[in-house]
Coordinates of C-alpha atoms in Angstrom, one line a residue:
M1 CA -32.8 -31.0 -12.8
A2 CA -31.2 -27.8 -11.6
F3 CA -33.3 -24.6 -11.1
I4 CA -32.9 -22.4 -14.2
Y5 CA -33.7 -18.7 -14.2
E6 CA -35.9 -17.8 -17.2
E7 CA -34.3 -14.3 -17.6
P8 CA -30.7 -13.8 -18.4
S9 CA -28.6 -11.8 -15.9
H10 CA -27.6 -8.3 -16.9
T11 CA -24.7 -5.9 -16.6
F12 CA -24.8 -2.2 -15.9
S13 CA -24.0 -1.4 -19.6
E14 CA -27.4 -2.9 -20.5
Y15 CA -29.3 -0.2 -18.7
L16 CA -30.0 3.5 -18.9
L17 CA -31.7 6.0 -16.5
I18 CA -34.7 7.9 -17.7
P19 CA -34.7 11.6 -17.0
G20 CA -37.1 13.0 -14.5
Y21 CA -38.4 16.5 -13.6
S22 CA -35.6 18.8 -12.4
G23 CA -36.7 21.7 -10.3
V24 CA -34.8 25.0 -9.8
D25 CA -33.2 23.6 -6.6
C26 CA -32.0 20.5 -8.4
V27 CA -28.4 21.5 -9.1
P28 CA -25.3 19.5 -8.5
A29 CA -24.2 21.7 -5.6
N30 CA -27.3 20.7 -3.6
V31 CA -26.8 16.9 -4.1
S32 CA -25.9 15.0 -1.0
L33 CA -24.0 11.7 -1.5
K34 CA -24.1 10.8 2.2
T35 CA -24.8 7.1 2.7
P36 CA -24.9 4.5 5.5
L37 CA -21.9 2.2 5.9
V38 CA -23.3 -0.1 8.6
K39 CA -26.7 -1.3 9.6
F40 CA -29.1 0.6 11.8
R41 CA -32.7 0.4 13.1
K42 CA -35.6 2.3 11.7
G43 CA -35.7 5.9 13.1
E44 CA -32.0 5.7 14.3
E45 CA -28.8 7.0 12.7
P46 CA -26.1 4.5 11.6
A47 CA -23.0 4.3 13.7
I48 CA -20.9 5.1 10.6
S49 CA -22.0 6.9 7.5
M50 CA -19.8 8.0 4.5
N51 CA -19.9 11.3 2.7
I52 CA -19.4 9.7 -0.6
P53 CA -20.5 6.2 -1.7
M54 CA -17.1 4.9 -2.4
T55 CA -14.8 2.3 -0.7
S56 CA -11.6 0.8 -2.0
A57 CA -11.2 -2.9 -2.5
V58 CA -9.4 -5.2 0.0
M59 CA -6.5 -5.7 -2.4
Q60 CA -2.7 -5.6 -2.2
A61 CA -2.6 -3.4 -5.3
V62 CA -5.2 -0.9 -4.0
S63 CA -5.6 -0.4 -0.2
D64 CA -2.8 0.4 2.2
D65 CA -2.5 3.0 4.8
N66 CA -1.8 5.8 2.3
M67 CA -4.9 4.9 0.4
A68 CA -6.9 4.8 3.7
V69 CA -5.9 8.4 4.5
S70 CA -6.3 9.6 1.0
L71 CA -9.8 8.2 0.5
A72 CA -11.0 9.3 4.0
K73 CA -10.0 12.8 3.0
E74 CA -12.5 12.5 0.1
G75 CA -15.2 11.2 2.4
G76 CA -15.0 7.4 1.7
V77 CA -13.4 4.4 3.4
S78 CA -10.5 2.2 2.4
F79 CA -10.3 -1.4 3.6
I80 CA -6.6 -2.2 4.1
F81 CA -5.7 -5.5 2.5
V82 CA -5.7 -8.6 4.6
S83 CA -3.2 -10.8 2.6
Q84 CA -0.3 -9.9 4.8
S85 CA 0.8 -10.7 8.3
I86 CA -1.4 -9.6 11.2
E87 CA 1.4 -7.4 12.5
S88 CA 1.9 -5.6 9.2
Q89 CA -1.8 -5.0 8.6
A90 CA -2.3 -3.7 12.2
A91 CA 0.7 -1.4 11.7
M92 CA -0.9 0.0 8.6
V93 CA -4.1 0.7 10.4
A94 CA -2.3 2.3 13.3
R95 CA -0.4 4.6 10.9
A96 CA -3.5 5.7 9.2
K97 CA -5.3 6.4 12.5
A98 CA -2.3 8.3 13.8
Y99 CA -2.2 10.5 10.7
K100 CA -2.8 14.2 11.4
A101 CA -3.9 16.3 8.6
G102 CA -1.0 18.5 7.6
F103 CA 1.6 16.4 9.5
V104 CA 3.1 13.9 7.1
V105 CA 5.4 11.0 8.1
S106 CA 8.2 10.9 5.6
D107 CA 8.0 8.1 3.0
S108 CA 11.2 9.1 1.3
N109 CA 14.3 8.6 3.4
L110 CA 17.9 7.9 2.8
S111 CA 21.2 7.7 4.8
P112 CA 24.2 10.0 4.2
E113 CA 26.0 7.0 2.7
D114 CA 23.5 6.6 -0.1
T115 CA 24.2 8.1 -3.5
L116 CA 22.6 10.4 -6.0
K117 CA 21.5 7.4 -7.9
D118 CA 19.5 6.3 -4.9
V119 CA 18.0 9.8 -4.7
L120 CA 16.8 9.6 -8.3
E121 CA 15.4 6.1 -8.0
M122 CA 13.5 7.1 -4.9
T123 CA 12.1 10.2 -6.5
E124 CA 11.0 8.1 -9.5
R125 CA 9.4 5.5 -7.3
T126 CA 7.5 7.8 -4.8
G127 CA 7.0 10.9 -7.0
H128 CA 8.2 13.0 -4.0
S129 CA 11.2 15.4 -4.4
T130 CA 11.8 16.1 -0.7
I131 CA 13.9 13.3 0.9
A132 CA 14.9 13.2 4.5
V133 CA 18.4 12.2 5.3
T134 CA 18.6 10.4 8.6
H135 CA 21.4 8.5 10.3
D136 CA 19.9 5.1 9.5
G137 CA 17.8 6.0 6.4
K138 CA 14.5 5.4 8.3
P139 CA 11.5 7.7 8.7
N140 CA 12.2 8.4 12.4
G141 CA 16.0 8.3 12.5
K142 CA 18.1 11.2 13.7
L143 CA 17.7 14.0 11.2
L144 CA 20.9 15.0 9.4
G145 CA 19.7 17.0 6.5
I146 CA 17.3 17.2 3.5
V147 CA 17.7 16.6 -0.2
T148 CA 15.5 18.4 -2.8
R149 CA 15.9 18.9 -6.5
R150 CA 17.7 22.2 -5.8
D151 CA 20.6 20.3 -4.2
Y152 CA 21.8 18.5 -7.3
R153 CA 22.2 18.8 -11.1
V154 CA 22.1 15.5 -12.8
T155 CA 23.9 16.7 -15.9
R156 CA 27.0 17.8 -13.8
M157 CA 27.1 14.8 -11.6
T158 CA 28.0 11.1 -12.0
G159 CA 25.4 9.6 -9.8
E160 CA 27.9 8.0 -7.5
E161 CA 28.2 11.1 -5.2
K162 CA 27.2 10.4 -1.6
V163 CA 24.1 12.1 -0.3
S164 CA 26.3 13.7 2.5
S165 CA 28.2 15.7 -0.1
F166 CA 25.3 17.6 -1.6
M167 CA 22.4 17.5 0.9
T168 CA 21.3 20.6 2.8
P169 CA 22.7 19.9 6.3
L170 CA 20.7 20.2 9.5
E171 CA 22.5 23.4 10.6
K172 CA 21.1 25.2 7.5
L173 CA 17.6 23.9 7.9
I174 CA 14.6 25.6 9.5
T175 CA 13.0 23.1 11.9
A176 CA 10.4 23.1 14.7
P177 CA 9.9 20.9 17.8
V178 CA 7.3 18.3 18.1
G179 CA 4.2 19.9 19.6
T180 CA 4.2 22.8 17.2
T181 CA 0.6 23.3 16.0
L182 CA -0.3 23.2 12.4
K183 CA -1.1 26.9 12.4
E184 CA 2.3 27.7 14.0
A185 CA 4.0 25.4 11.5
N186 CA 2.4 27.1 8.6
D187 CA 3.4 30.5 10.0
I188 CA 7.0 29.4 10.1
I189 CA 6.8 28.1 6.5
W190 CA 5.4 31.4 5.2
D191 CA 7.8 33.6 7.4
H192 CA 10.9 31.8 6.1
K193 CA 9.6 31.2 2.6
I194 CA 10.4 27.4 2.7
N195 CA 8.5 24.5 1.2
A196 CA 8.9 21.9 3.9
L197 CA 9.3 22.2 7.7
P198 CA 10.7 19.1 9.6
L199 CA 9.3 18.6 13.1
V200 CA 12.0 17.1 15.3
E201 CA 11.9 15.3 18.6
K202 CA 14.1 16.4 21.6
D203 CA 16.6 13.7 20.8
G204 CA 17.0 14.9 17.2
S205 CA 15.0 12.2 15.5
L206 CA 12.6 13.2 12.7
S207 CA 8.9 13.1 13.6
C208 CA 7.2 14.4 10.4
F209 CA 7.0 17.2 7.9
V210 CA 4.6 20.0 7.3
F211 CA 4.5 21.0 3.6
R212 CA 3.7 24.4 2.1
K213 CA 1.6 22.7 -0.6
D214 CA -0.7 21.2 2.1
Y215 CA -1.5 24.6 3.5
D216 CA -5.0 24.6 2.1
S217 CA -5.6 20.8 2.2
H218 CA -8.3 21.0 4.9
K219 CA -10.2 23.5 2.8
E220 CA -9.9 21.3 -0.3
N221 CA -11.5 18.3 1.6
P222 CA -14.8 19.5 3.1
L223 CA -16.2 16.0 3.0
E224 CA -13.3 14.3 4.9
L225 CA -14.6 11.4 7.0
L226 CA -13.5 11.6 10.7
D227 CA -14.3 9.6 13.8
G228 CA -15.3 11.1 17.2
H229 CA -11.7 11.9 17.9
K230 CA -11.1 13.9 14.7
K231 CA -9.1 11.0 13.2
Y232 CA -9.7 9.5 9.8
V233 CA -12.1 6.6 9.6
V234 CA -10.2 3.5 8.5
G235 CA -11.4 0.0 7.5
A236 CA -9.5 -3.3 7.3
G237 CA -10.1 -6.7 5.7
V238 CA -10.2 -10.0 7.6
N239 CA -10.5 -13.6 6.5
T240 CA -12.2 -16.7 7.9
R241 CA -9.1 -18.5 9.0
D242 CA -7.2 -16.4 11.5
Y243 CA -9.9 -14.0 12.5
E244 CA -9.6 -14.9 16.2
Q245 CA -6.1 -13.5 16.2
R246 CA -6.4 -10.8 13.5
I247 CA -9.5 -9.0 14.6
P248 CA -8.3 -8.2 18.1
A249 CA -5.1 -6.8 16.7
L250 CA -6.9 -4.6 14.2
I251 CA -9.3 -3.3 16.8
E252 CA -6.4 -2.5 19.1
A253 CA -4.8 -0.6 16.2
G254 CA -7.9 1.5 15.9
A255 CA -9.8 0.0 12.9
D256 CA -13.3 1.5 12.7
V257 CA -14.9 -1.1 10.5
L258 CA -13.9 -4.6 9.2
C259 CA -14.9 -6.5 6.1
I260 CA -14.7 -10.3 5.5
D261 CA -12.7 -10.6 2.3
S262 CA -14.0 -13.6 0.3
S263 CA -15.0 -14.4 -3.2
E264 CA -18.2 -16.1 -2.0
G265 CA -20.0 -15.3 1.2
Y266 CA -22.8 -17.8 1.4
S267 CA -20.8 -20.1 3.6
E268 CA -20.6 -21.6 7.1
W269 CA -17.1 -20.1 7.4
Q270 CA -18.5 -16.6 7.2
R271 CA -21.3 -17.4 9.6
R272 CA -18.8 -18.7 12.2
T273 CA -16.7 -15.6 11.8
L274 CA -19.7 -13.3 12.3
Q275 CA -21.0 -15.3 15.2
W276 CA -17.5 -15.1 16.9
V277 CA -17.5 -11.3 16.5
R278 CA -20.9 -10.9 18.0
K279 CA -20.1 -13.3 20.9
T280 CA -16.8 -11.6 21.6
Y281 CA -17.7 -7.9 20.9
G282 CA -21.4 -7.7 20.7
D283 CA -22.4 -4.9 18.3
S284 CA -19.4 -2.7 19.2
V285 CA -17.3 -4.1 16.3
K286 CA -18.7 -3.3 12.9
I287 CA -18.1 -6.0 10.2
G288 CA -19.3 -6.5 6.7
A289 CA -19.6 -9.8 4.8
G290 CA -20.0 -11.2 1.3
N291 CA -20.0 -11.6 -1.5
V292 CA -23.4 -12.8 -2.6
V293 CA -25.5 -12.5 -5.7
D294 CA -29.1 -13.4 -4.7
G295 CA -31.7 -12.9 -2.0
E296 CA -30.9 -16.2 -0.2
G297 CA -27.3 -15.2 0.2
F298 CA -28.3 -11.8 1.6
R299 CA -30.7 -13.3 4.1
F300 CA -28.1 -15.8 5.3
L301 CA -25.5 -13.1 6.1
A302 CA -28.1 -10.7 7.5
E303 CA -29.3 -13.3 10.0
A304 CA -25.6 -14.2 10.8
G305 CA -25.0 -10.6 11.9
A306 CA -23.4 -8.7 9.1
D307 CA -23.3 -4.9 9.3
F308 CA -23.2 -4.5 5.5
I309 CA -23.3 -7.0 2.7
K310 CA -21.2 -7.0 -0.5
V311 CA -22.8 -8.0 -3.8
G312 CA -20.9 -9.4 -6.8
I313 CA -19.1 -12.5 -7.9
G314 CA -16.8 -12.6 -11.0
G315 CA -17.5 -9.1 -12.2
G316 CA -14.2 -7.5 -11.2
S317 CA -11.9 -6.4 -14.0
I318 CA -9.1 -8.8 -12.9
C319 CA -11.4 -11.6 -11.7
I320 CA -11.7 -14.8 -13.7
T321 CA -13.9 -16.8 -11.2
R322 CA -16.6 -17.0 -13.8
E323 CA -14.2 -18.4 -16.4
Q324 CA -12.6 -20.8 -14.0
K325 CA -15.6 -22.1 -12.1
G326 CA -18.8 -21.0 -14.0
I327 CA -20.0 -19.2 -10.8
G328 CA -21.4 -15.7 -10.7
R329 CA -24.1 -13.4 -12.0
G330 CA -24.4 -10.3 -14.0
Q331 CA -23.8 -7.4 -11.6
A332 CA -26.8 -5.4 -12.3
T333 CA -29.2 -8.3 -11.8
A334 CA -27.4 -9.3 -8.6
V335 CA -27.7 -5.8 -7.1
I336 CA -31.4 -5.5 -8.1
E337 CA -32.3 -8.9 -6.5
V338 CA -30.3 -8.3 -3.3
A339 CA -31.7 -4.8 -2.9
R340 CA -35.2 -6.2 -3.1
E341 CA -34.4 -8.7 -0.3
R342 CA -32.7 -5.9 1.7
D343 CA -35.9 -3.8 1.5
K344 CA -38.0 -6.9 2.4
Y345 CA -35.8 -7.6 5.4
F346 CA -36.1 -4.0 6.5
E347 CA -39.9 -4.2 6.4
E348 CA -39.9 -7.4 8.4
T349 CA -37.4 -6.4 11.1
G350 CA -37.0 -2.6 11.1
I351 CA -33.2 -3.2 10.5
Y352 CA -31.6 -1.6 7.4
I353 CA -28.5 -3.4 6.2
P354 CA -26.6 -1.4 3.5
I355 CA -25.5 -3.3 0.5
C356 CA -22.2 -2.7 -1.4
S357 CA -21.9 -3.3 -5.1
D358 CA -18.5 -4.9 -5.7
G359 CA -17.4 -5.2 -9.3
G360 CA -18.7 -4.6 -12.7
I361 CA -18.0 -0.8 -12.8
V362 CA -16.5 0.1 -16.2
H363 CA -17.7 3.7 -16.7
D364 CA -18.5 6.4 -14.2
Y365 CA -22.2 6.3 -15.1
H366 CA -22.3 2.7 -13.9
M367 CA -21.9 4.0 -10.4
T368 CA -25.1 6.0 -10.6
L369 CA -26.9 3.1 -12.0
A370 CA -25.7 0.8 -9.2
L371 CA -26.9 3.3 -6.6
A372 CA -30.3 3.7 -8.4
M373 CA -30.7 -0.1 -8.4
G374 CA -30.4 -0.2 -4.7
A375 CA -26.7 -0.2 -3.7
D376 CA -25.8 2.0 -0.8
F377 CA -22.2 2.3 -1.8
L378 CA -19.6 0.8 -4.1
M379 CA -16.3 -1.1 -3.7
L380 CA -13.8 -0.2 -6.4
G381 CA -10.5 -1.9 -7.3
R382 CA -9.4 -0.9 -10.8
Y383 CA -10.7 2.6 -10.3
F384 CA -8.5 3.3 -7.4
A385 CA -5.5 1.3 -8.6
R386 CA -4.9 3.9 -11.3
F387 CA -4.0 6.7 -8.9
D388 CA -0.8 8.0 -7.3
E389 CA -2.1 7.0 -3.9
S390 CA -2.4 3.2 -4.6
P391 CA 0.6 1.1 -3.4
S392 CA 1.5 -0.5 -6.8
N393 CA 4.4 0.6 -9.0
K394 CA 4.0 3.1 -11.9
V395 CA 5.8 1.8 -15.0
S396 CA 6.2 2.8 -18.6
I397 CA 4.7 0.4 -21.1
G398 CA 5.0 1.3 -24.8
G399 CA 5.6 4.9 -24.0
S400 CA 2.5 5.3 -21.7
F401 CA 2.5 5.2 -18.0
M402 CA 0.7 2.4 -16.3
K403 CA 0.1 1.2 -12.8
E404 CA 0.4 -2.5 -11.9
Y405 CA -2.8 -4.2 -10.8
W406 CA -3.3 -7.8 -9.8
G407 CA -6.1 -9.8 -8.4
E408 CA -6.1 -11.4 -4.9
G409 CA -6.7 -14.8 -6.6
S410 CA -3.7 -14.4 -8.9
A411 CA -0.4 -16.3 -8.6
R412 CA 1.2 -13.0 -7.6
A413 CA -1.0 -12.4 -4.6
R414 CA -1.7 -16.0 -3.7
N415 CA -4.4 -15.0 -1.3
W416 CA -5.8 -18.5 -0.8
Q417 CA -7.8 -17.4 2.3
R418 CA -10.1 -15.3 0.1
Y419 CA -11.1 -18.5 -1.8
D420 CA -11.1 -20.8 1.2
M421 CA -13.5 -23.7 1.0
G422 CA -12.3 -25.3 4.2
G423 CA -9.7 -27.5 2.5
A424 CA -6.0 -27.4 2.2
A425 CA -4.3 -24.0 3.0
K426 CA -3.3 -23.3 -0.6
L427 CA -4.4 -21.7 -3.9
S428 CA -5.2 -24.6 -6.1
F429 CA -5.8 -22.6 -9.2
E430 CA -5.9 -18.9 -10.2
E431 CA -9.1 -16.8 -10.0
G432 CA -7.4 -13.5 -10.8
V433 CA -4.9 -12.1 -13.3
D434 CA -1.8 -9.9 -13.1
S435 CA -2.2 -6.8 -15.2
Y436 CA -1.7 -3.1 -15.8
V437 CA -4.2 -0.2 -15.7
P438 CA -3.7 3.3 -17.3
Y439 CA -2.1 5.7 -14.9
A440 CA -4.5 8.5 -14.0
G441 CA -2.7 10.8 -11.7
A442 CA -3.9 12.2 -8.3
M443 CA -7.0 10.7 -6.7
H444 CA -8.5 14.0 -5.7
D445 CA -9.0 15.4 -9.2
N446 CA -10.4 12.1 -10.5
V447 CA -12.8 11.4 -7.7
A448 CA -14.1 15.0 -8.0
L449 CA -14.7 14.5 -11.7
T450 CA -16.5 11.2 -11.2
L451 CA -18.7 12.5 -8.4
S452 CA -19.6 15.6 -10.4
K453 CA -20.9 13.2 -13.1
V454 CA -22.9 11.3 -10.5
R455 CA -24.4 14.5 -9.0
S456 CA -25.2 15.8 -12.5
T457 CA -27.0 12.6 -13.4
M458 CA -29.0 12.6 -10.2
C459 CA -30.2 16.1 -11.1
N460 CA -31.2 14.9 -14.5
V461 CA -33.2 12.2 -12.7
G462 CA -34.7 14.9 -10.4
V463 CA -33.3 13.8 -7.1
L464 CA -30.9 15.3 -4.5
N465 CA -29.8 12.3 -2.4
I466 CA -29.2 8.6 -2.7
P467 CA -32.4 7.4 -0.9
D468 CA -34.5 9.4 -3.3
L469 CA -32.5 8.1 -6.3
Q470 CA -33.3 4.5 -5.1
Q471 CA -37.0 5.4 -4.6
N472 CA -37.7 7.5 -7.7
A473 CA -35.3 6.6 -10.5
K474 CA -36.7 5.0 -13.6
I475 CA -34.4 2.5 -15.4
T476 CA -34.8 0.9 -18.8
L477 CA -33.1 -2.1 -20.4
V478 CA -31.5 -1.2 -23.7
S479 CA -30.9 -3.2 -26.9
A480 CA -27.5 -3.9 -28.4
T481 CA -28.3 -1.4 -31.2
S482 CA -29.2 1.4 -28.7
I483 CA -25.9 0.8 -26.9
V484 CA -24.2 1.6 -30.2
E485 CA -26.4 4.6 -30.7
G486 CA -25.4 5.9 -27.3
G487 CA -21.8 6.5 -28.5
A488 CA -20.3 8.6 -31.2
H489 CA -21.6 7.1 -34.5
D490 CA -21.9 7.8 -38.2
V491 CA -19.2 10.5 -38.0
I492 CA -15.4 10.5 -38.6
L493 CA -13.7 11.5 -35.4
K494 CA -11.0 14.2 -35.9
E495 CA -8.3 12.2 -34.2
N496 CA -9.0 9.2 -36.5
A497 CA -9.0 11.4 -39.6
V498 CA -5.7 13.0 -38.7
A499 CA -4.2 9.6 -38.0
G500 CA -5.4 8.4 -41.4
K501 CA -3.4 11.1 -43.2
K502 CA -0.1 10.0 -41.6

C-alpha cells in the first residue's frame, strides 16, 4: 500500500510564535530583513541578497516591468511572467533594467487626433493625470504637447474635442535635453514651479519625464535593491519547454536571476533545464527551481543545480491543484520539512541553498511564521496583485474597487507550460481560477505596514535578523478553539451594532 504520513499537514494559521526575551536594543528600527536569494558556500557571501524577504509571483496578473522596478525600490525582486513571447518578456526585462530612478518613461500617451474621451479613459486606466501628446501616440514619438487636468473641464466639454484643441502645446512647455542630470532636472522643476519636466532628444522625440512628486523618491527607498551598475535587480520566469531560446534572450536583456515557473518541480524536465544552464553558463547564471513539498524534492533540485528552491503546491489563493488532482501539502508542514533538509544539505556539503515559501500567506503574520519555520524569503501573488503597480485592471464591483487576479492555470492565462508533464502542448484542465482581490492602493505604504508588523513580531520573539529568527524562535501548534480565542470574541463590535440599528 501507499506510504501514509501519520501526522496531518498543517497551515500557517495553525501556529503561533511564543514571545522571547526582548532586550533594550530589540526595537523594530534595529531589525534587519536582509536575506540570501541564491546559494552560497559556507563563509562566503551570496551573489545576490535581498533587503526584504519578498518576491512577486511569476504571474500575468502580478509581475511585469513596472512591478519589477517598484518592488526593487522596496528591496525585493520581481520575477517577470513567462507566459508571453520571448521577445515581449525580454523587452520587459530590458525596460526594467534601463529604468533610472527619477527618469520615467511615459506610460500615458496619445496623439493630437485623439479626443477628450480618450484622455479620460486613459487617466482612469493608468491613474496618471499627465499625458504626453506625441505625433504617433507612442512613448518615444515626437513631442507635440502635454495634457493635464488643468487643460480641460469635463462639465463644459462634450468629450469629442480633439486633444490638439486643448493640450498645452510644445512651445509653451518647459523641456530639457536628454543628458540632463536628475539634480539639474529637479532644479529646473523648482525654478519654474512645474510638476513635470519632459526630456527631449535632439530630433524632438520624447525620452522620459522627471516629476516633481518623485523628488524625494530616493530618500523614501533606502532599501532599494541595485546591481553593481546601480540598476535595479530584475528577475524573470522561464519554463521547461523553450528554455534554450528564452534564457539567452533574458540574459542578453539583463535579467539578474531566473526562476523555473512550474506547479511541480520534482521532475526530469526541471533537471534537464538546470543541467543545460550549468553546461551553458556554469554558475554565472542564477536560476531557482520548484515547487516541492518534501525533503526528497529539495534534495533532487539541489543536486540538479538550483540556486534557490521554491516550496508549496496548491496553497495559492487562486490555485485549485489540490481540488483537481489531490496533490499538495499544508504549507507550514512543507516549509518545515524542506527547511530541515536544507539545513542537513548545508551540513553535508557546506552549500546553503535558500528556500522560498510560495503560497499559503493569508495574513501578514503568516510571513513571520514562514520565515521562522525556515523560509529565507517569500513569493507572493495575491498580496502584490492588489496594488496600483500590478498590471491587472482596477474595476468597480458592487461599489468597491477591485483588481483582477487570475491564476496561471486558469482558462484566461492558459499557461500550459507551467503544468507541463511532457505530453501535448495544451492545458487539459484548469488548475487556477479567474477572480478579483480588494484594491489596496500604492505598494510602498502597504509593504511598509506589512514589514513593520514583521519587525515588531521579531522583536517580541527577541531577535534582530532572519537567521536568528530561524534559530531561536519557538513555535506552537494551536487548537481550533484557541484560533477563535485569538480574534475579537464575546463582544459586539461597534460597526456591527451600528449596522443592526439601521
